[in-house]
Short mmCIF file of C-alpha atoms in Angstrom, two decimals:
data_model
loop_
_atom_site.label_atom_id
_atom_site.label_comp_id
_atom_site.label_asym_id
_atom_site.label_seq_id
_atom_site.Cartn_x
_atom_site.Cartn_y
_atom_site.Cartn_z
CA MET W 1 -0.20 0.07 -0.14
CA LYS W 2 2.70 2.57 0.69
CA ASN W 3 4.44 1.72 -2.38
CA LEU W 4 1.41 2.54 -4.09
CA VAL W 5 0.90 5.73 -2.57
CA ILE W 6 4.70 6.84 -3.39
CA LYS W 7 4.44 5.68 -7.08
CA THR W 8 0.77 7.79 -7.45
CA LEU W 9 2.43 10.46 -5.85
CA LEU W 10 5.94 10.58 -7.96
CA ILE W 11 3.52 10.10 -11.14
CA GLY W 12 1.44 13.11 -10.14
CA LEU W 13 4.81 15.20 -9.24
CA LEU W 14 6.38 14.29 -12.72
CA SER W 15 3.20 15.34 -14.79
CA LEU W 16 2.83 18.49 -12.76
CA ILE W 17 6.65 19.24 -13.61
CA SER W 18 6.29 18.27 -17.20
CA TYR W 19 2.95 20.46 -17.82
CA SER W 20 4.40 23.63 -16.34
CA LEU W 21 7.66 23.16 -18.41
CA THR W 22 5.61 22.93 -21.50
CA ALA W 23 3.43 26.01 -20.33
CA GLN W 24 6.57 28.23 -20.29
CA ASN W 25 7.54 27.55 -24.02
CA GLU W 26 4.72 29.67 -25.66
CA ILE W 27 6.65 30.01 -29.15
CA PRO W 28 4.45 31.11 -31.79
CA GLN W 29 4.19 29.10 -34.83
CA GLU W 30 4.84 30.57 -38.37
CA SER W 31 1.28 31.98 -39.73
CA GLN W 32 -0.18 32.30 -36.37
CA ASN W 33 -1.59 35.74 -35.60
CA VAL W 34 -0.35 37.41 -32.78
CA ILE W 35 -0.49 40.25 -30.64
CA VAL W 36 3.24 41.68 -29.95
CA THR W 37 3.70 44.25 -26.83
CA MET W 38 7.43 46.02 -26.78
CA GLU W 39 8.85 47.03 -23.70
CA ASN W 40 8.18 50.48 -24.64
CA GLY W 41 4.34 50.01 -25.09
CA GLU W 42 4.27 49.87 -28.83
CA ILE W 43 1.62 47.19 -30.12
CA TYR W 44 1.86 45.21 -33.21
CA ARG W 45 -0.57 42.98 -34.75
CA GLY W 46 0.09 40.16 -37.58
CA ALA W 47 1.22 36.75 -38.44
CA VAL W 48 4.57 35.30 -37.36
CA VAL W 49 6.82 34.91 -40.68
CA LYS W 50 9.89 33.33 -38.73
CA LYS W 51 10.99 33.42 -35.10
CA ASP W 52 14.56 32.70 -33.58
CA LYS W 53 16.38 33.49 -30.84
CA LYS W 54 17.16 37.29 -31.88
CA GLU W 55 14.18 38.28 -34.23
CA LEU W 56 10.49 37.95 -34.80
CA ILE W 57 9.42 38.62 -38.31
CA LEU W 58 6.03 39.71 -38.23
CA ALA W 59 3.31 40.10 -41.37
CA THR W 60 1.34 43.06 -40.75
CA GLU W 61 -1.23 44.92 -42.84
CA ASN W 62 1.37 47.49 -43.81
CA GLY W 63 4.33 45.23 -44.39
CA THR W 64 6.74 43.26 -42.96
CA LEU W 65 8.49 44.10 -39.62
CA THR W 66 11.35 42.68 -37.90
CA LEU W 67 11.44 42.80 -33.89
CA LEU W 68 14.10 42.06 -31.47
CA VAL W 69 13.05 39.17 -29.40
CA ASP W 70 14.76 40.84 -26.25
CA LYS W 71 12.82 43.93 -26.68
CA ILE W 72 9.64 42.06 -26.46
CA ASP W 73 7.47 42.39 -23.56
CA THR W 74 4.43 39.88 -24.45
CA ILE W 75 3.20 37.97 -27.28
CA GLU W 76 -0.61 36.91 -27.16
CA ASN W 77 -2.62 34.72 -29.65
CA ASP W 78 -4.71 37.07 -31.87
CA GLU W 79 -8.25 35.33 -32.11
CA TYR W 80 -10.22 38.34 -33.45
CA THR W 81 -11.56 37.64 -36.63
CA GLY W 82 -13.53 41.19 -36.96
CA ASP W 83 -13.16 44.24 -39.09
CA TYR W 84 -12.30 46.91 -36.65
CA THR W 85 -10.34 46.96 -33.21
CA PHE W 86 -10.40 49.29 -30.65
CA GLU W 87 -9.46 49.79 -26.78
CA THR W 88 -12.16 49.92 -24.52
CA PRO W 89 -12.88 53.84 -23.84
CA HIS W 90 -13.83 53.47 -20.14
CA SER W 91 -11.63 50.42 -18.73
CA THR W 92 -10.72 52.57 -15.95
CA ARG W 93 -14.42 52.95 -14.16
CA TYR W 94 -17.71 51.20 -13.71
CA PHE W 95 -20.92 53.06 -14.32
CA LEU W 96 -20.59 55.39 -11.04
CA ASN W 97 -17.19 54.64 -9.64
CA THR W 98 -13.82 54.26 -10.79
CA SER W 99 -12.09 50.44 -11.31
CA ALA W 100 -8.51 49.43 -10.29
CA MET W 101 -7.12 50.02 -14.04
CA PRO W 102 -4.98 53.22 -13.79
CA ILE W 103 -5.59 56.32 -16.43
CA LYS W 104 -2.32 56.92 -18.13
CA LYS W 105 -0.45 60.08 -17.37
CA GLY W 106 -1.77 63.17 -19.32
CA LYS W 107 -5.02 61.47 -20.59
CA GLY W 108 -8.30 62.22 -19.25
CA TYR W 109 -12.11 61.70 -19.64
CA TYR W 110 -15.53 63.16 -19.34
CA GLN W 111 -18.50 61.32 -18.47
CA ASN W 112 -22.07 61.99 -18.61
CA ILE W 113 -24.70 59.44 -16.96
CA MET W 114 -28.37 60.37 -18.13
CA VAL W 115 -27.59 64.19 -18.75
CA VAL W 116 -27.83 64.51 -14.72
CA ILE W 117 -24.31 63.47 -13.43
CA ASN W 118 -21.26 65.03 -15.05
CA GLY W 119 -17.66 63.91 -14.25
CA PHE W 120 -14.08 64.31 -15.25
CA ASN W 121 -11.16 62.28 -14.85
CA TYR W 122 -7.49 63.14 -15.39
CA GLY W 123 -3.98 60.88 -15.16
CA VAL W 124 -1.80 62.87 -12.98
CA THR W 125 0.83 60.12 -13.18
CA ASP W 126 0.34 56.72 -14.47
CA ASN W 127 -0.58 55.55 -11.04
CA ILE W 128 -2.31 58.59 -9.77
CA SER W 129 -5.66 60.04 -10.89
CA ILE W 130 -7.83 62.94 -10.01
CA GLY W 131 -11.46 63.56 -10.76
CA GLY W 132 -14.69 65.28 -9.78
CA GLY W 133 -18.22 66.51 -10.96
CA PHE W 134 -21.61 67.66 -10.17
CA GLU W 135 -25.11 66.62 -10.21
CA PHE W 136 -26.80 68.88 -12.80
CA ILE W 137 -30.25 69.36 -11.26
CA SER W 138 -29.41 70.53 -8.09
CA THR W 139 -27.21 72.87 -9.69
CA ILE W 140 -30.16 74.40 -11.08
CA LEU W 141 -32.16 74.18 -7.98
CA GLY W 142 -29.34 76.45 -6.45
CA THR W 143 -27.56 73.71 -4.08
CA PRO W 144 -25.26 72.27 -6.21
CA ALA W 145 -23.87 68.61 -5.20
CA TRP W 146 -20.51 67.89 -6.13
CA PHE W 147 -18.01 64.94 -6.02
CA PHE W 148 -14.01 64.21 -5.73
CA THR W 149 -12.54 61.01 -6.63
CA PRO W 150 -8.81 60.75 -6.01
CA LYS W 151 -7.42 57.25 -6.88
CA ALA W 152 -4.04 55.68 -6.75
CA SER W 153 -3.71 52.41 -8.40
CA PHE W 154 -1.03 50.10 -10.16
CA LYS W 155 -0.88 46.89 -12.29
CA VAL W 156 -0.26 43.74 -10.12
CA SER W 157 0.21 41.40 -13.19
CA GLU W 158 -1.11 41.09 -16.73
CA LYS W 159 -4.61 40.50 -15.87
CA ILE W 160 -4.62 42.05 -12.26
CA HIS W 161 -4.80 45.70 -11.00
CA ALA W 162 -5.02 46.91 -7.31
CA GLY W 163 -6.06 50.24 -6.26
CA GLY W 164 -7.77 52.39 -3.86
CA GLY W 165 -9.42 55.74 -3.95
CA ALA W 166 -12.09 57.95 -2.38
CA LEU W 167 -15.63 58.97 -3.53
CA VAL W 168 -16.44 62.05 -1.74
CA PHE W 169 -19.71 64.02 -2.00
CA GLY W 170 -20.55 67.35 -0.86
CA ALA W 171 -23.42 69.88 -1.55
CA ALA W 172 -23.31 73.89 -1.40
CA GLU W 173 -25.65 75.73 0.20
#
């Protein structure tokens, strides 16, 4: 019985090791559509023509690009088949309040919720943003309601962000 338990544990351990080793080697295949993000933030989409230890040759709609492998941050499979691609315009917020995704430095936006709530947000740094706004009906009635939304956030991993902030309300009399 003891030998069976040891053999089962050994087989399980070897399976986990071999699984993790194959998961680390995500080398794109030739003609595979990928999205390549460089260390400087530039993003390229196209089909892999060739890849070796030094270079990745990518066929894009504007021609062929040769990218240095040591300057690549991430390579993802591009499974999108539509005609248009664009970033989510408000990935940094939910309906009423902000998310943990940071607004980039120098970027900002205006949000209007059903004509009544008007808000503004601006990225002071890549990790700190400030925002605020007012409620329209109370402004017309003479007692404007306002809000202030500072936020600090950062990227933990590719798909995880952490942040904290405040949503402060007030009304003038």
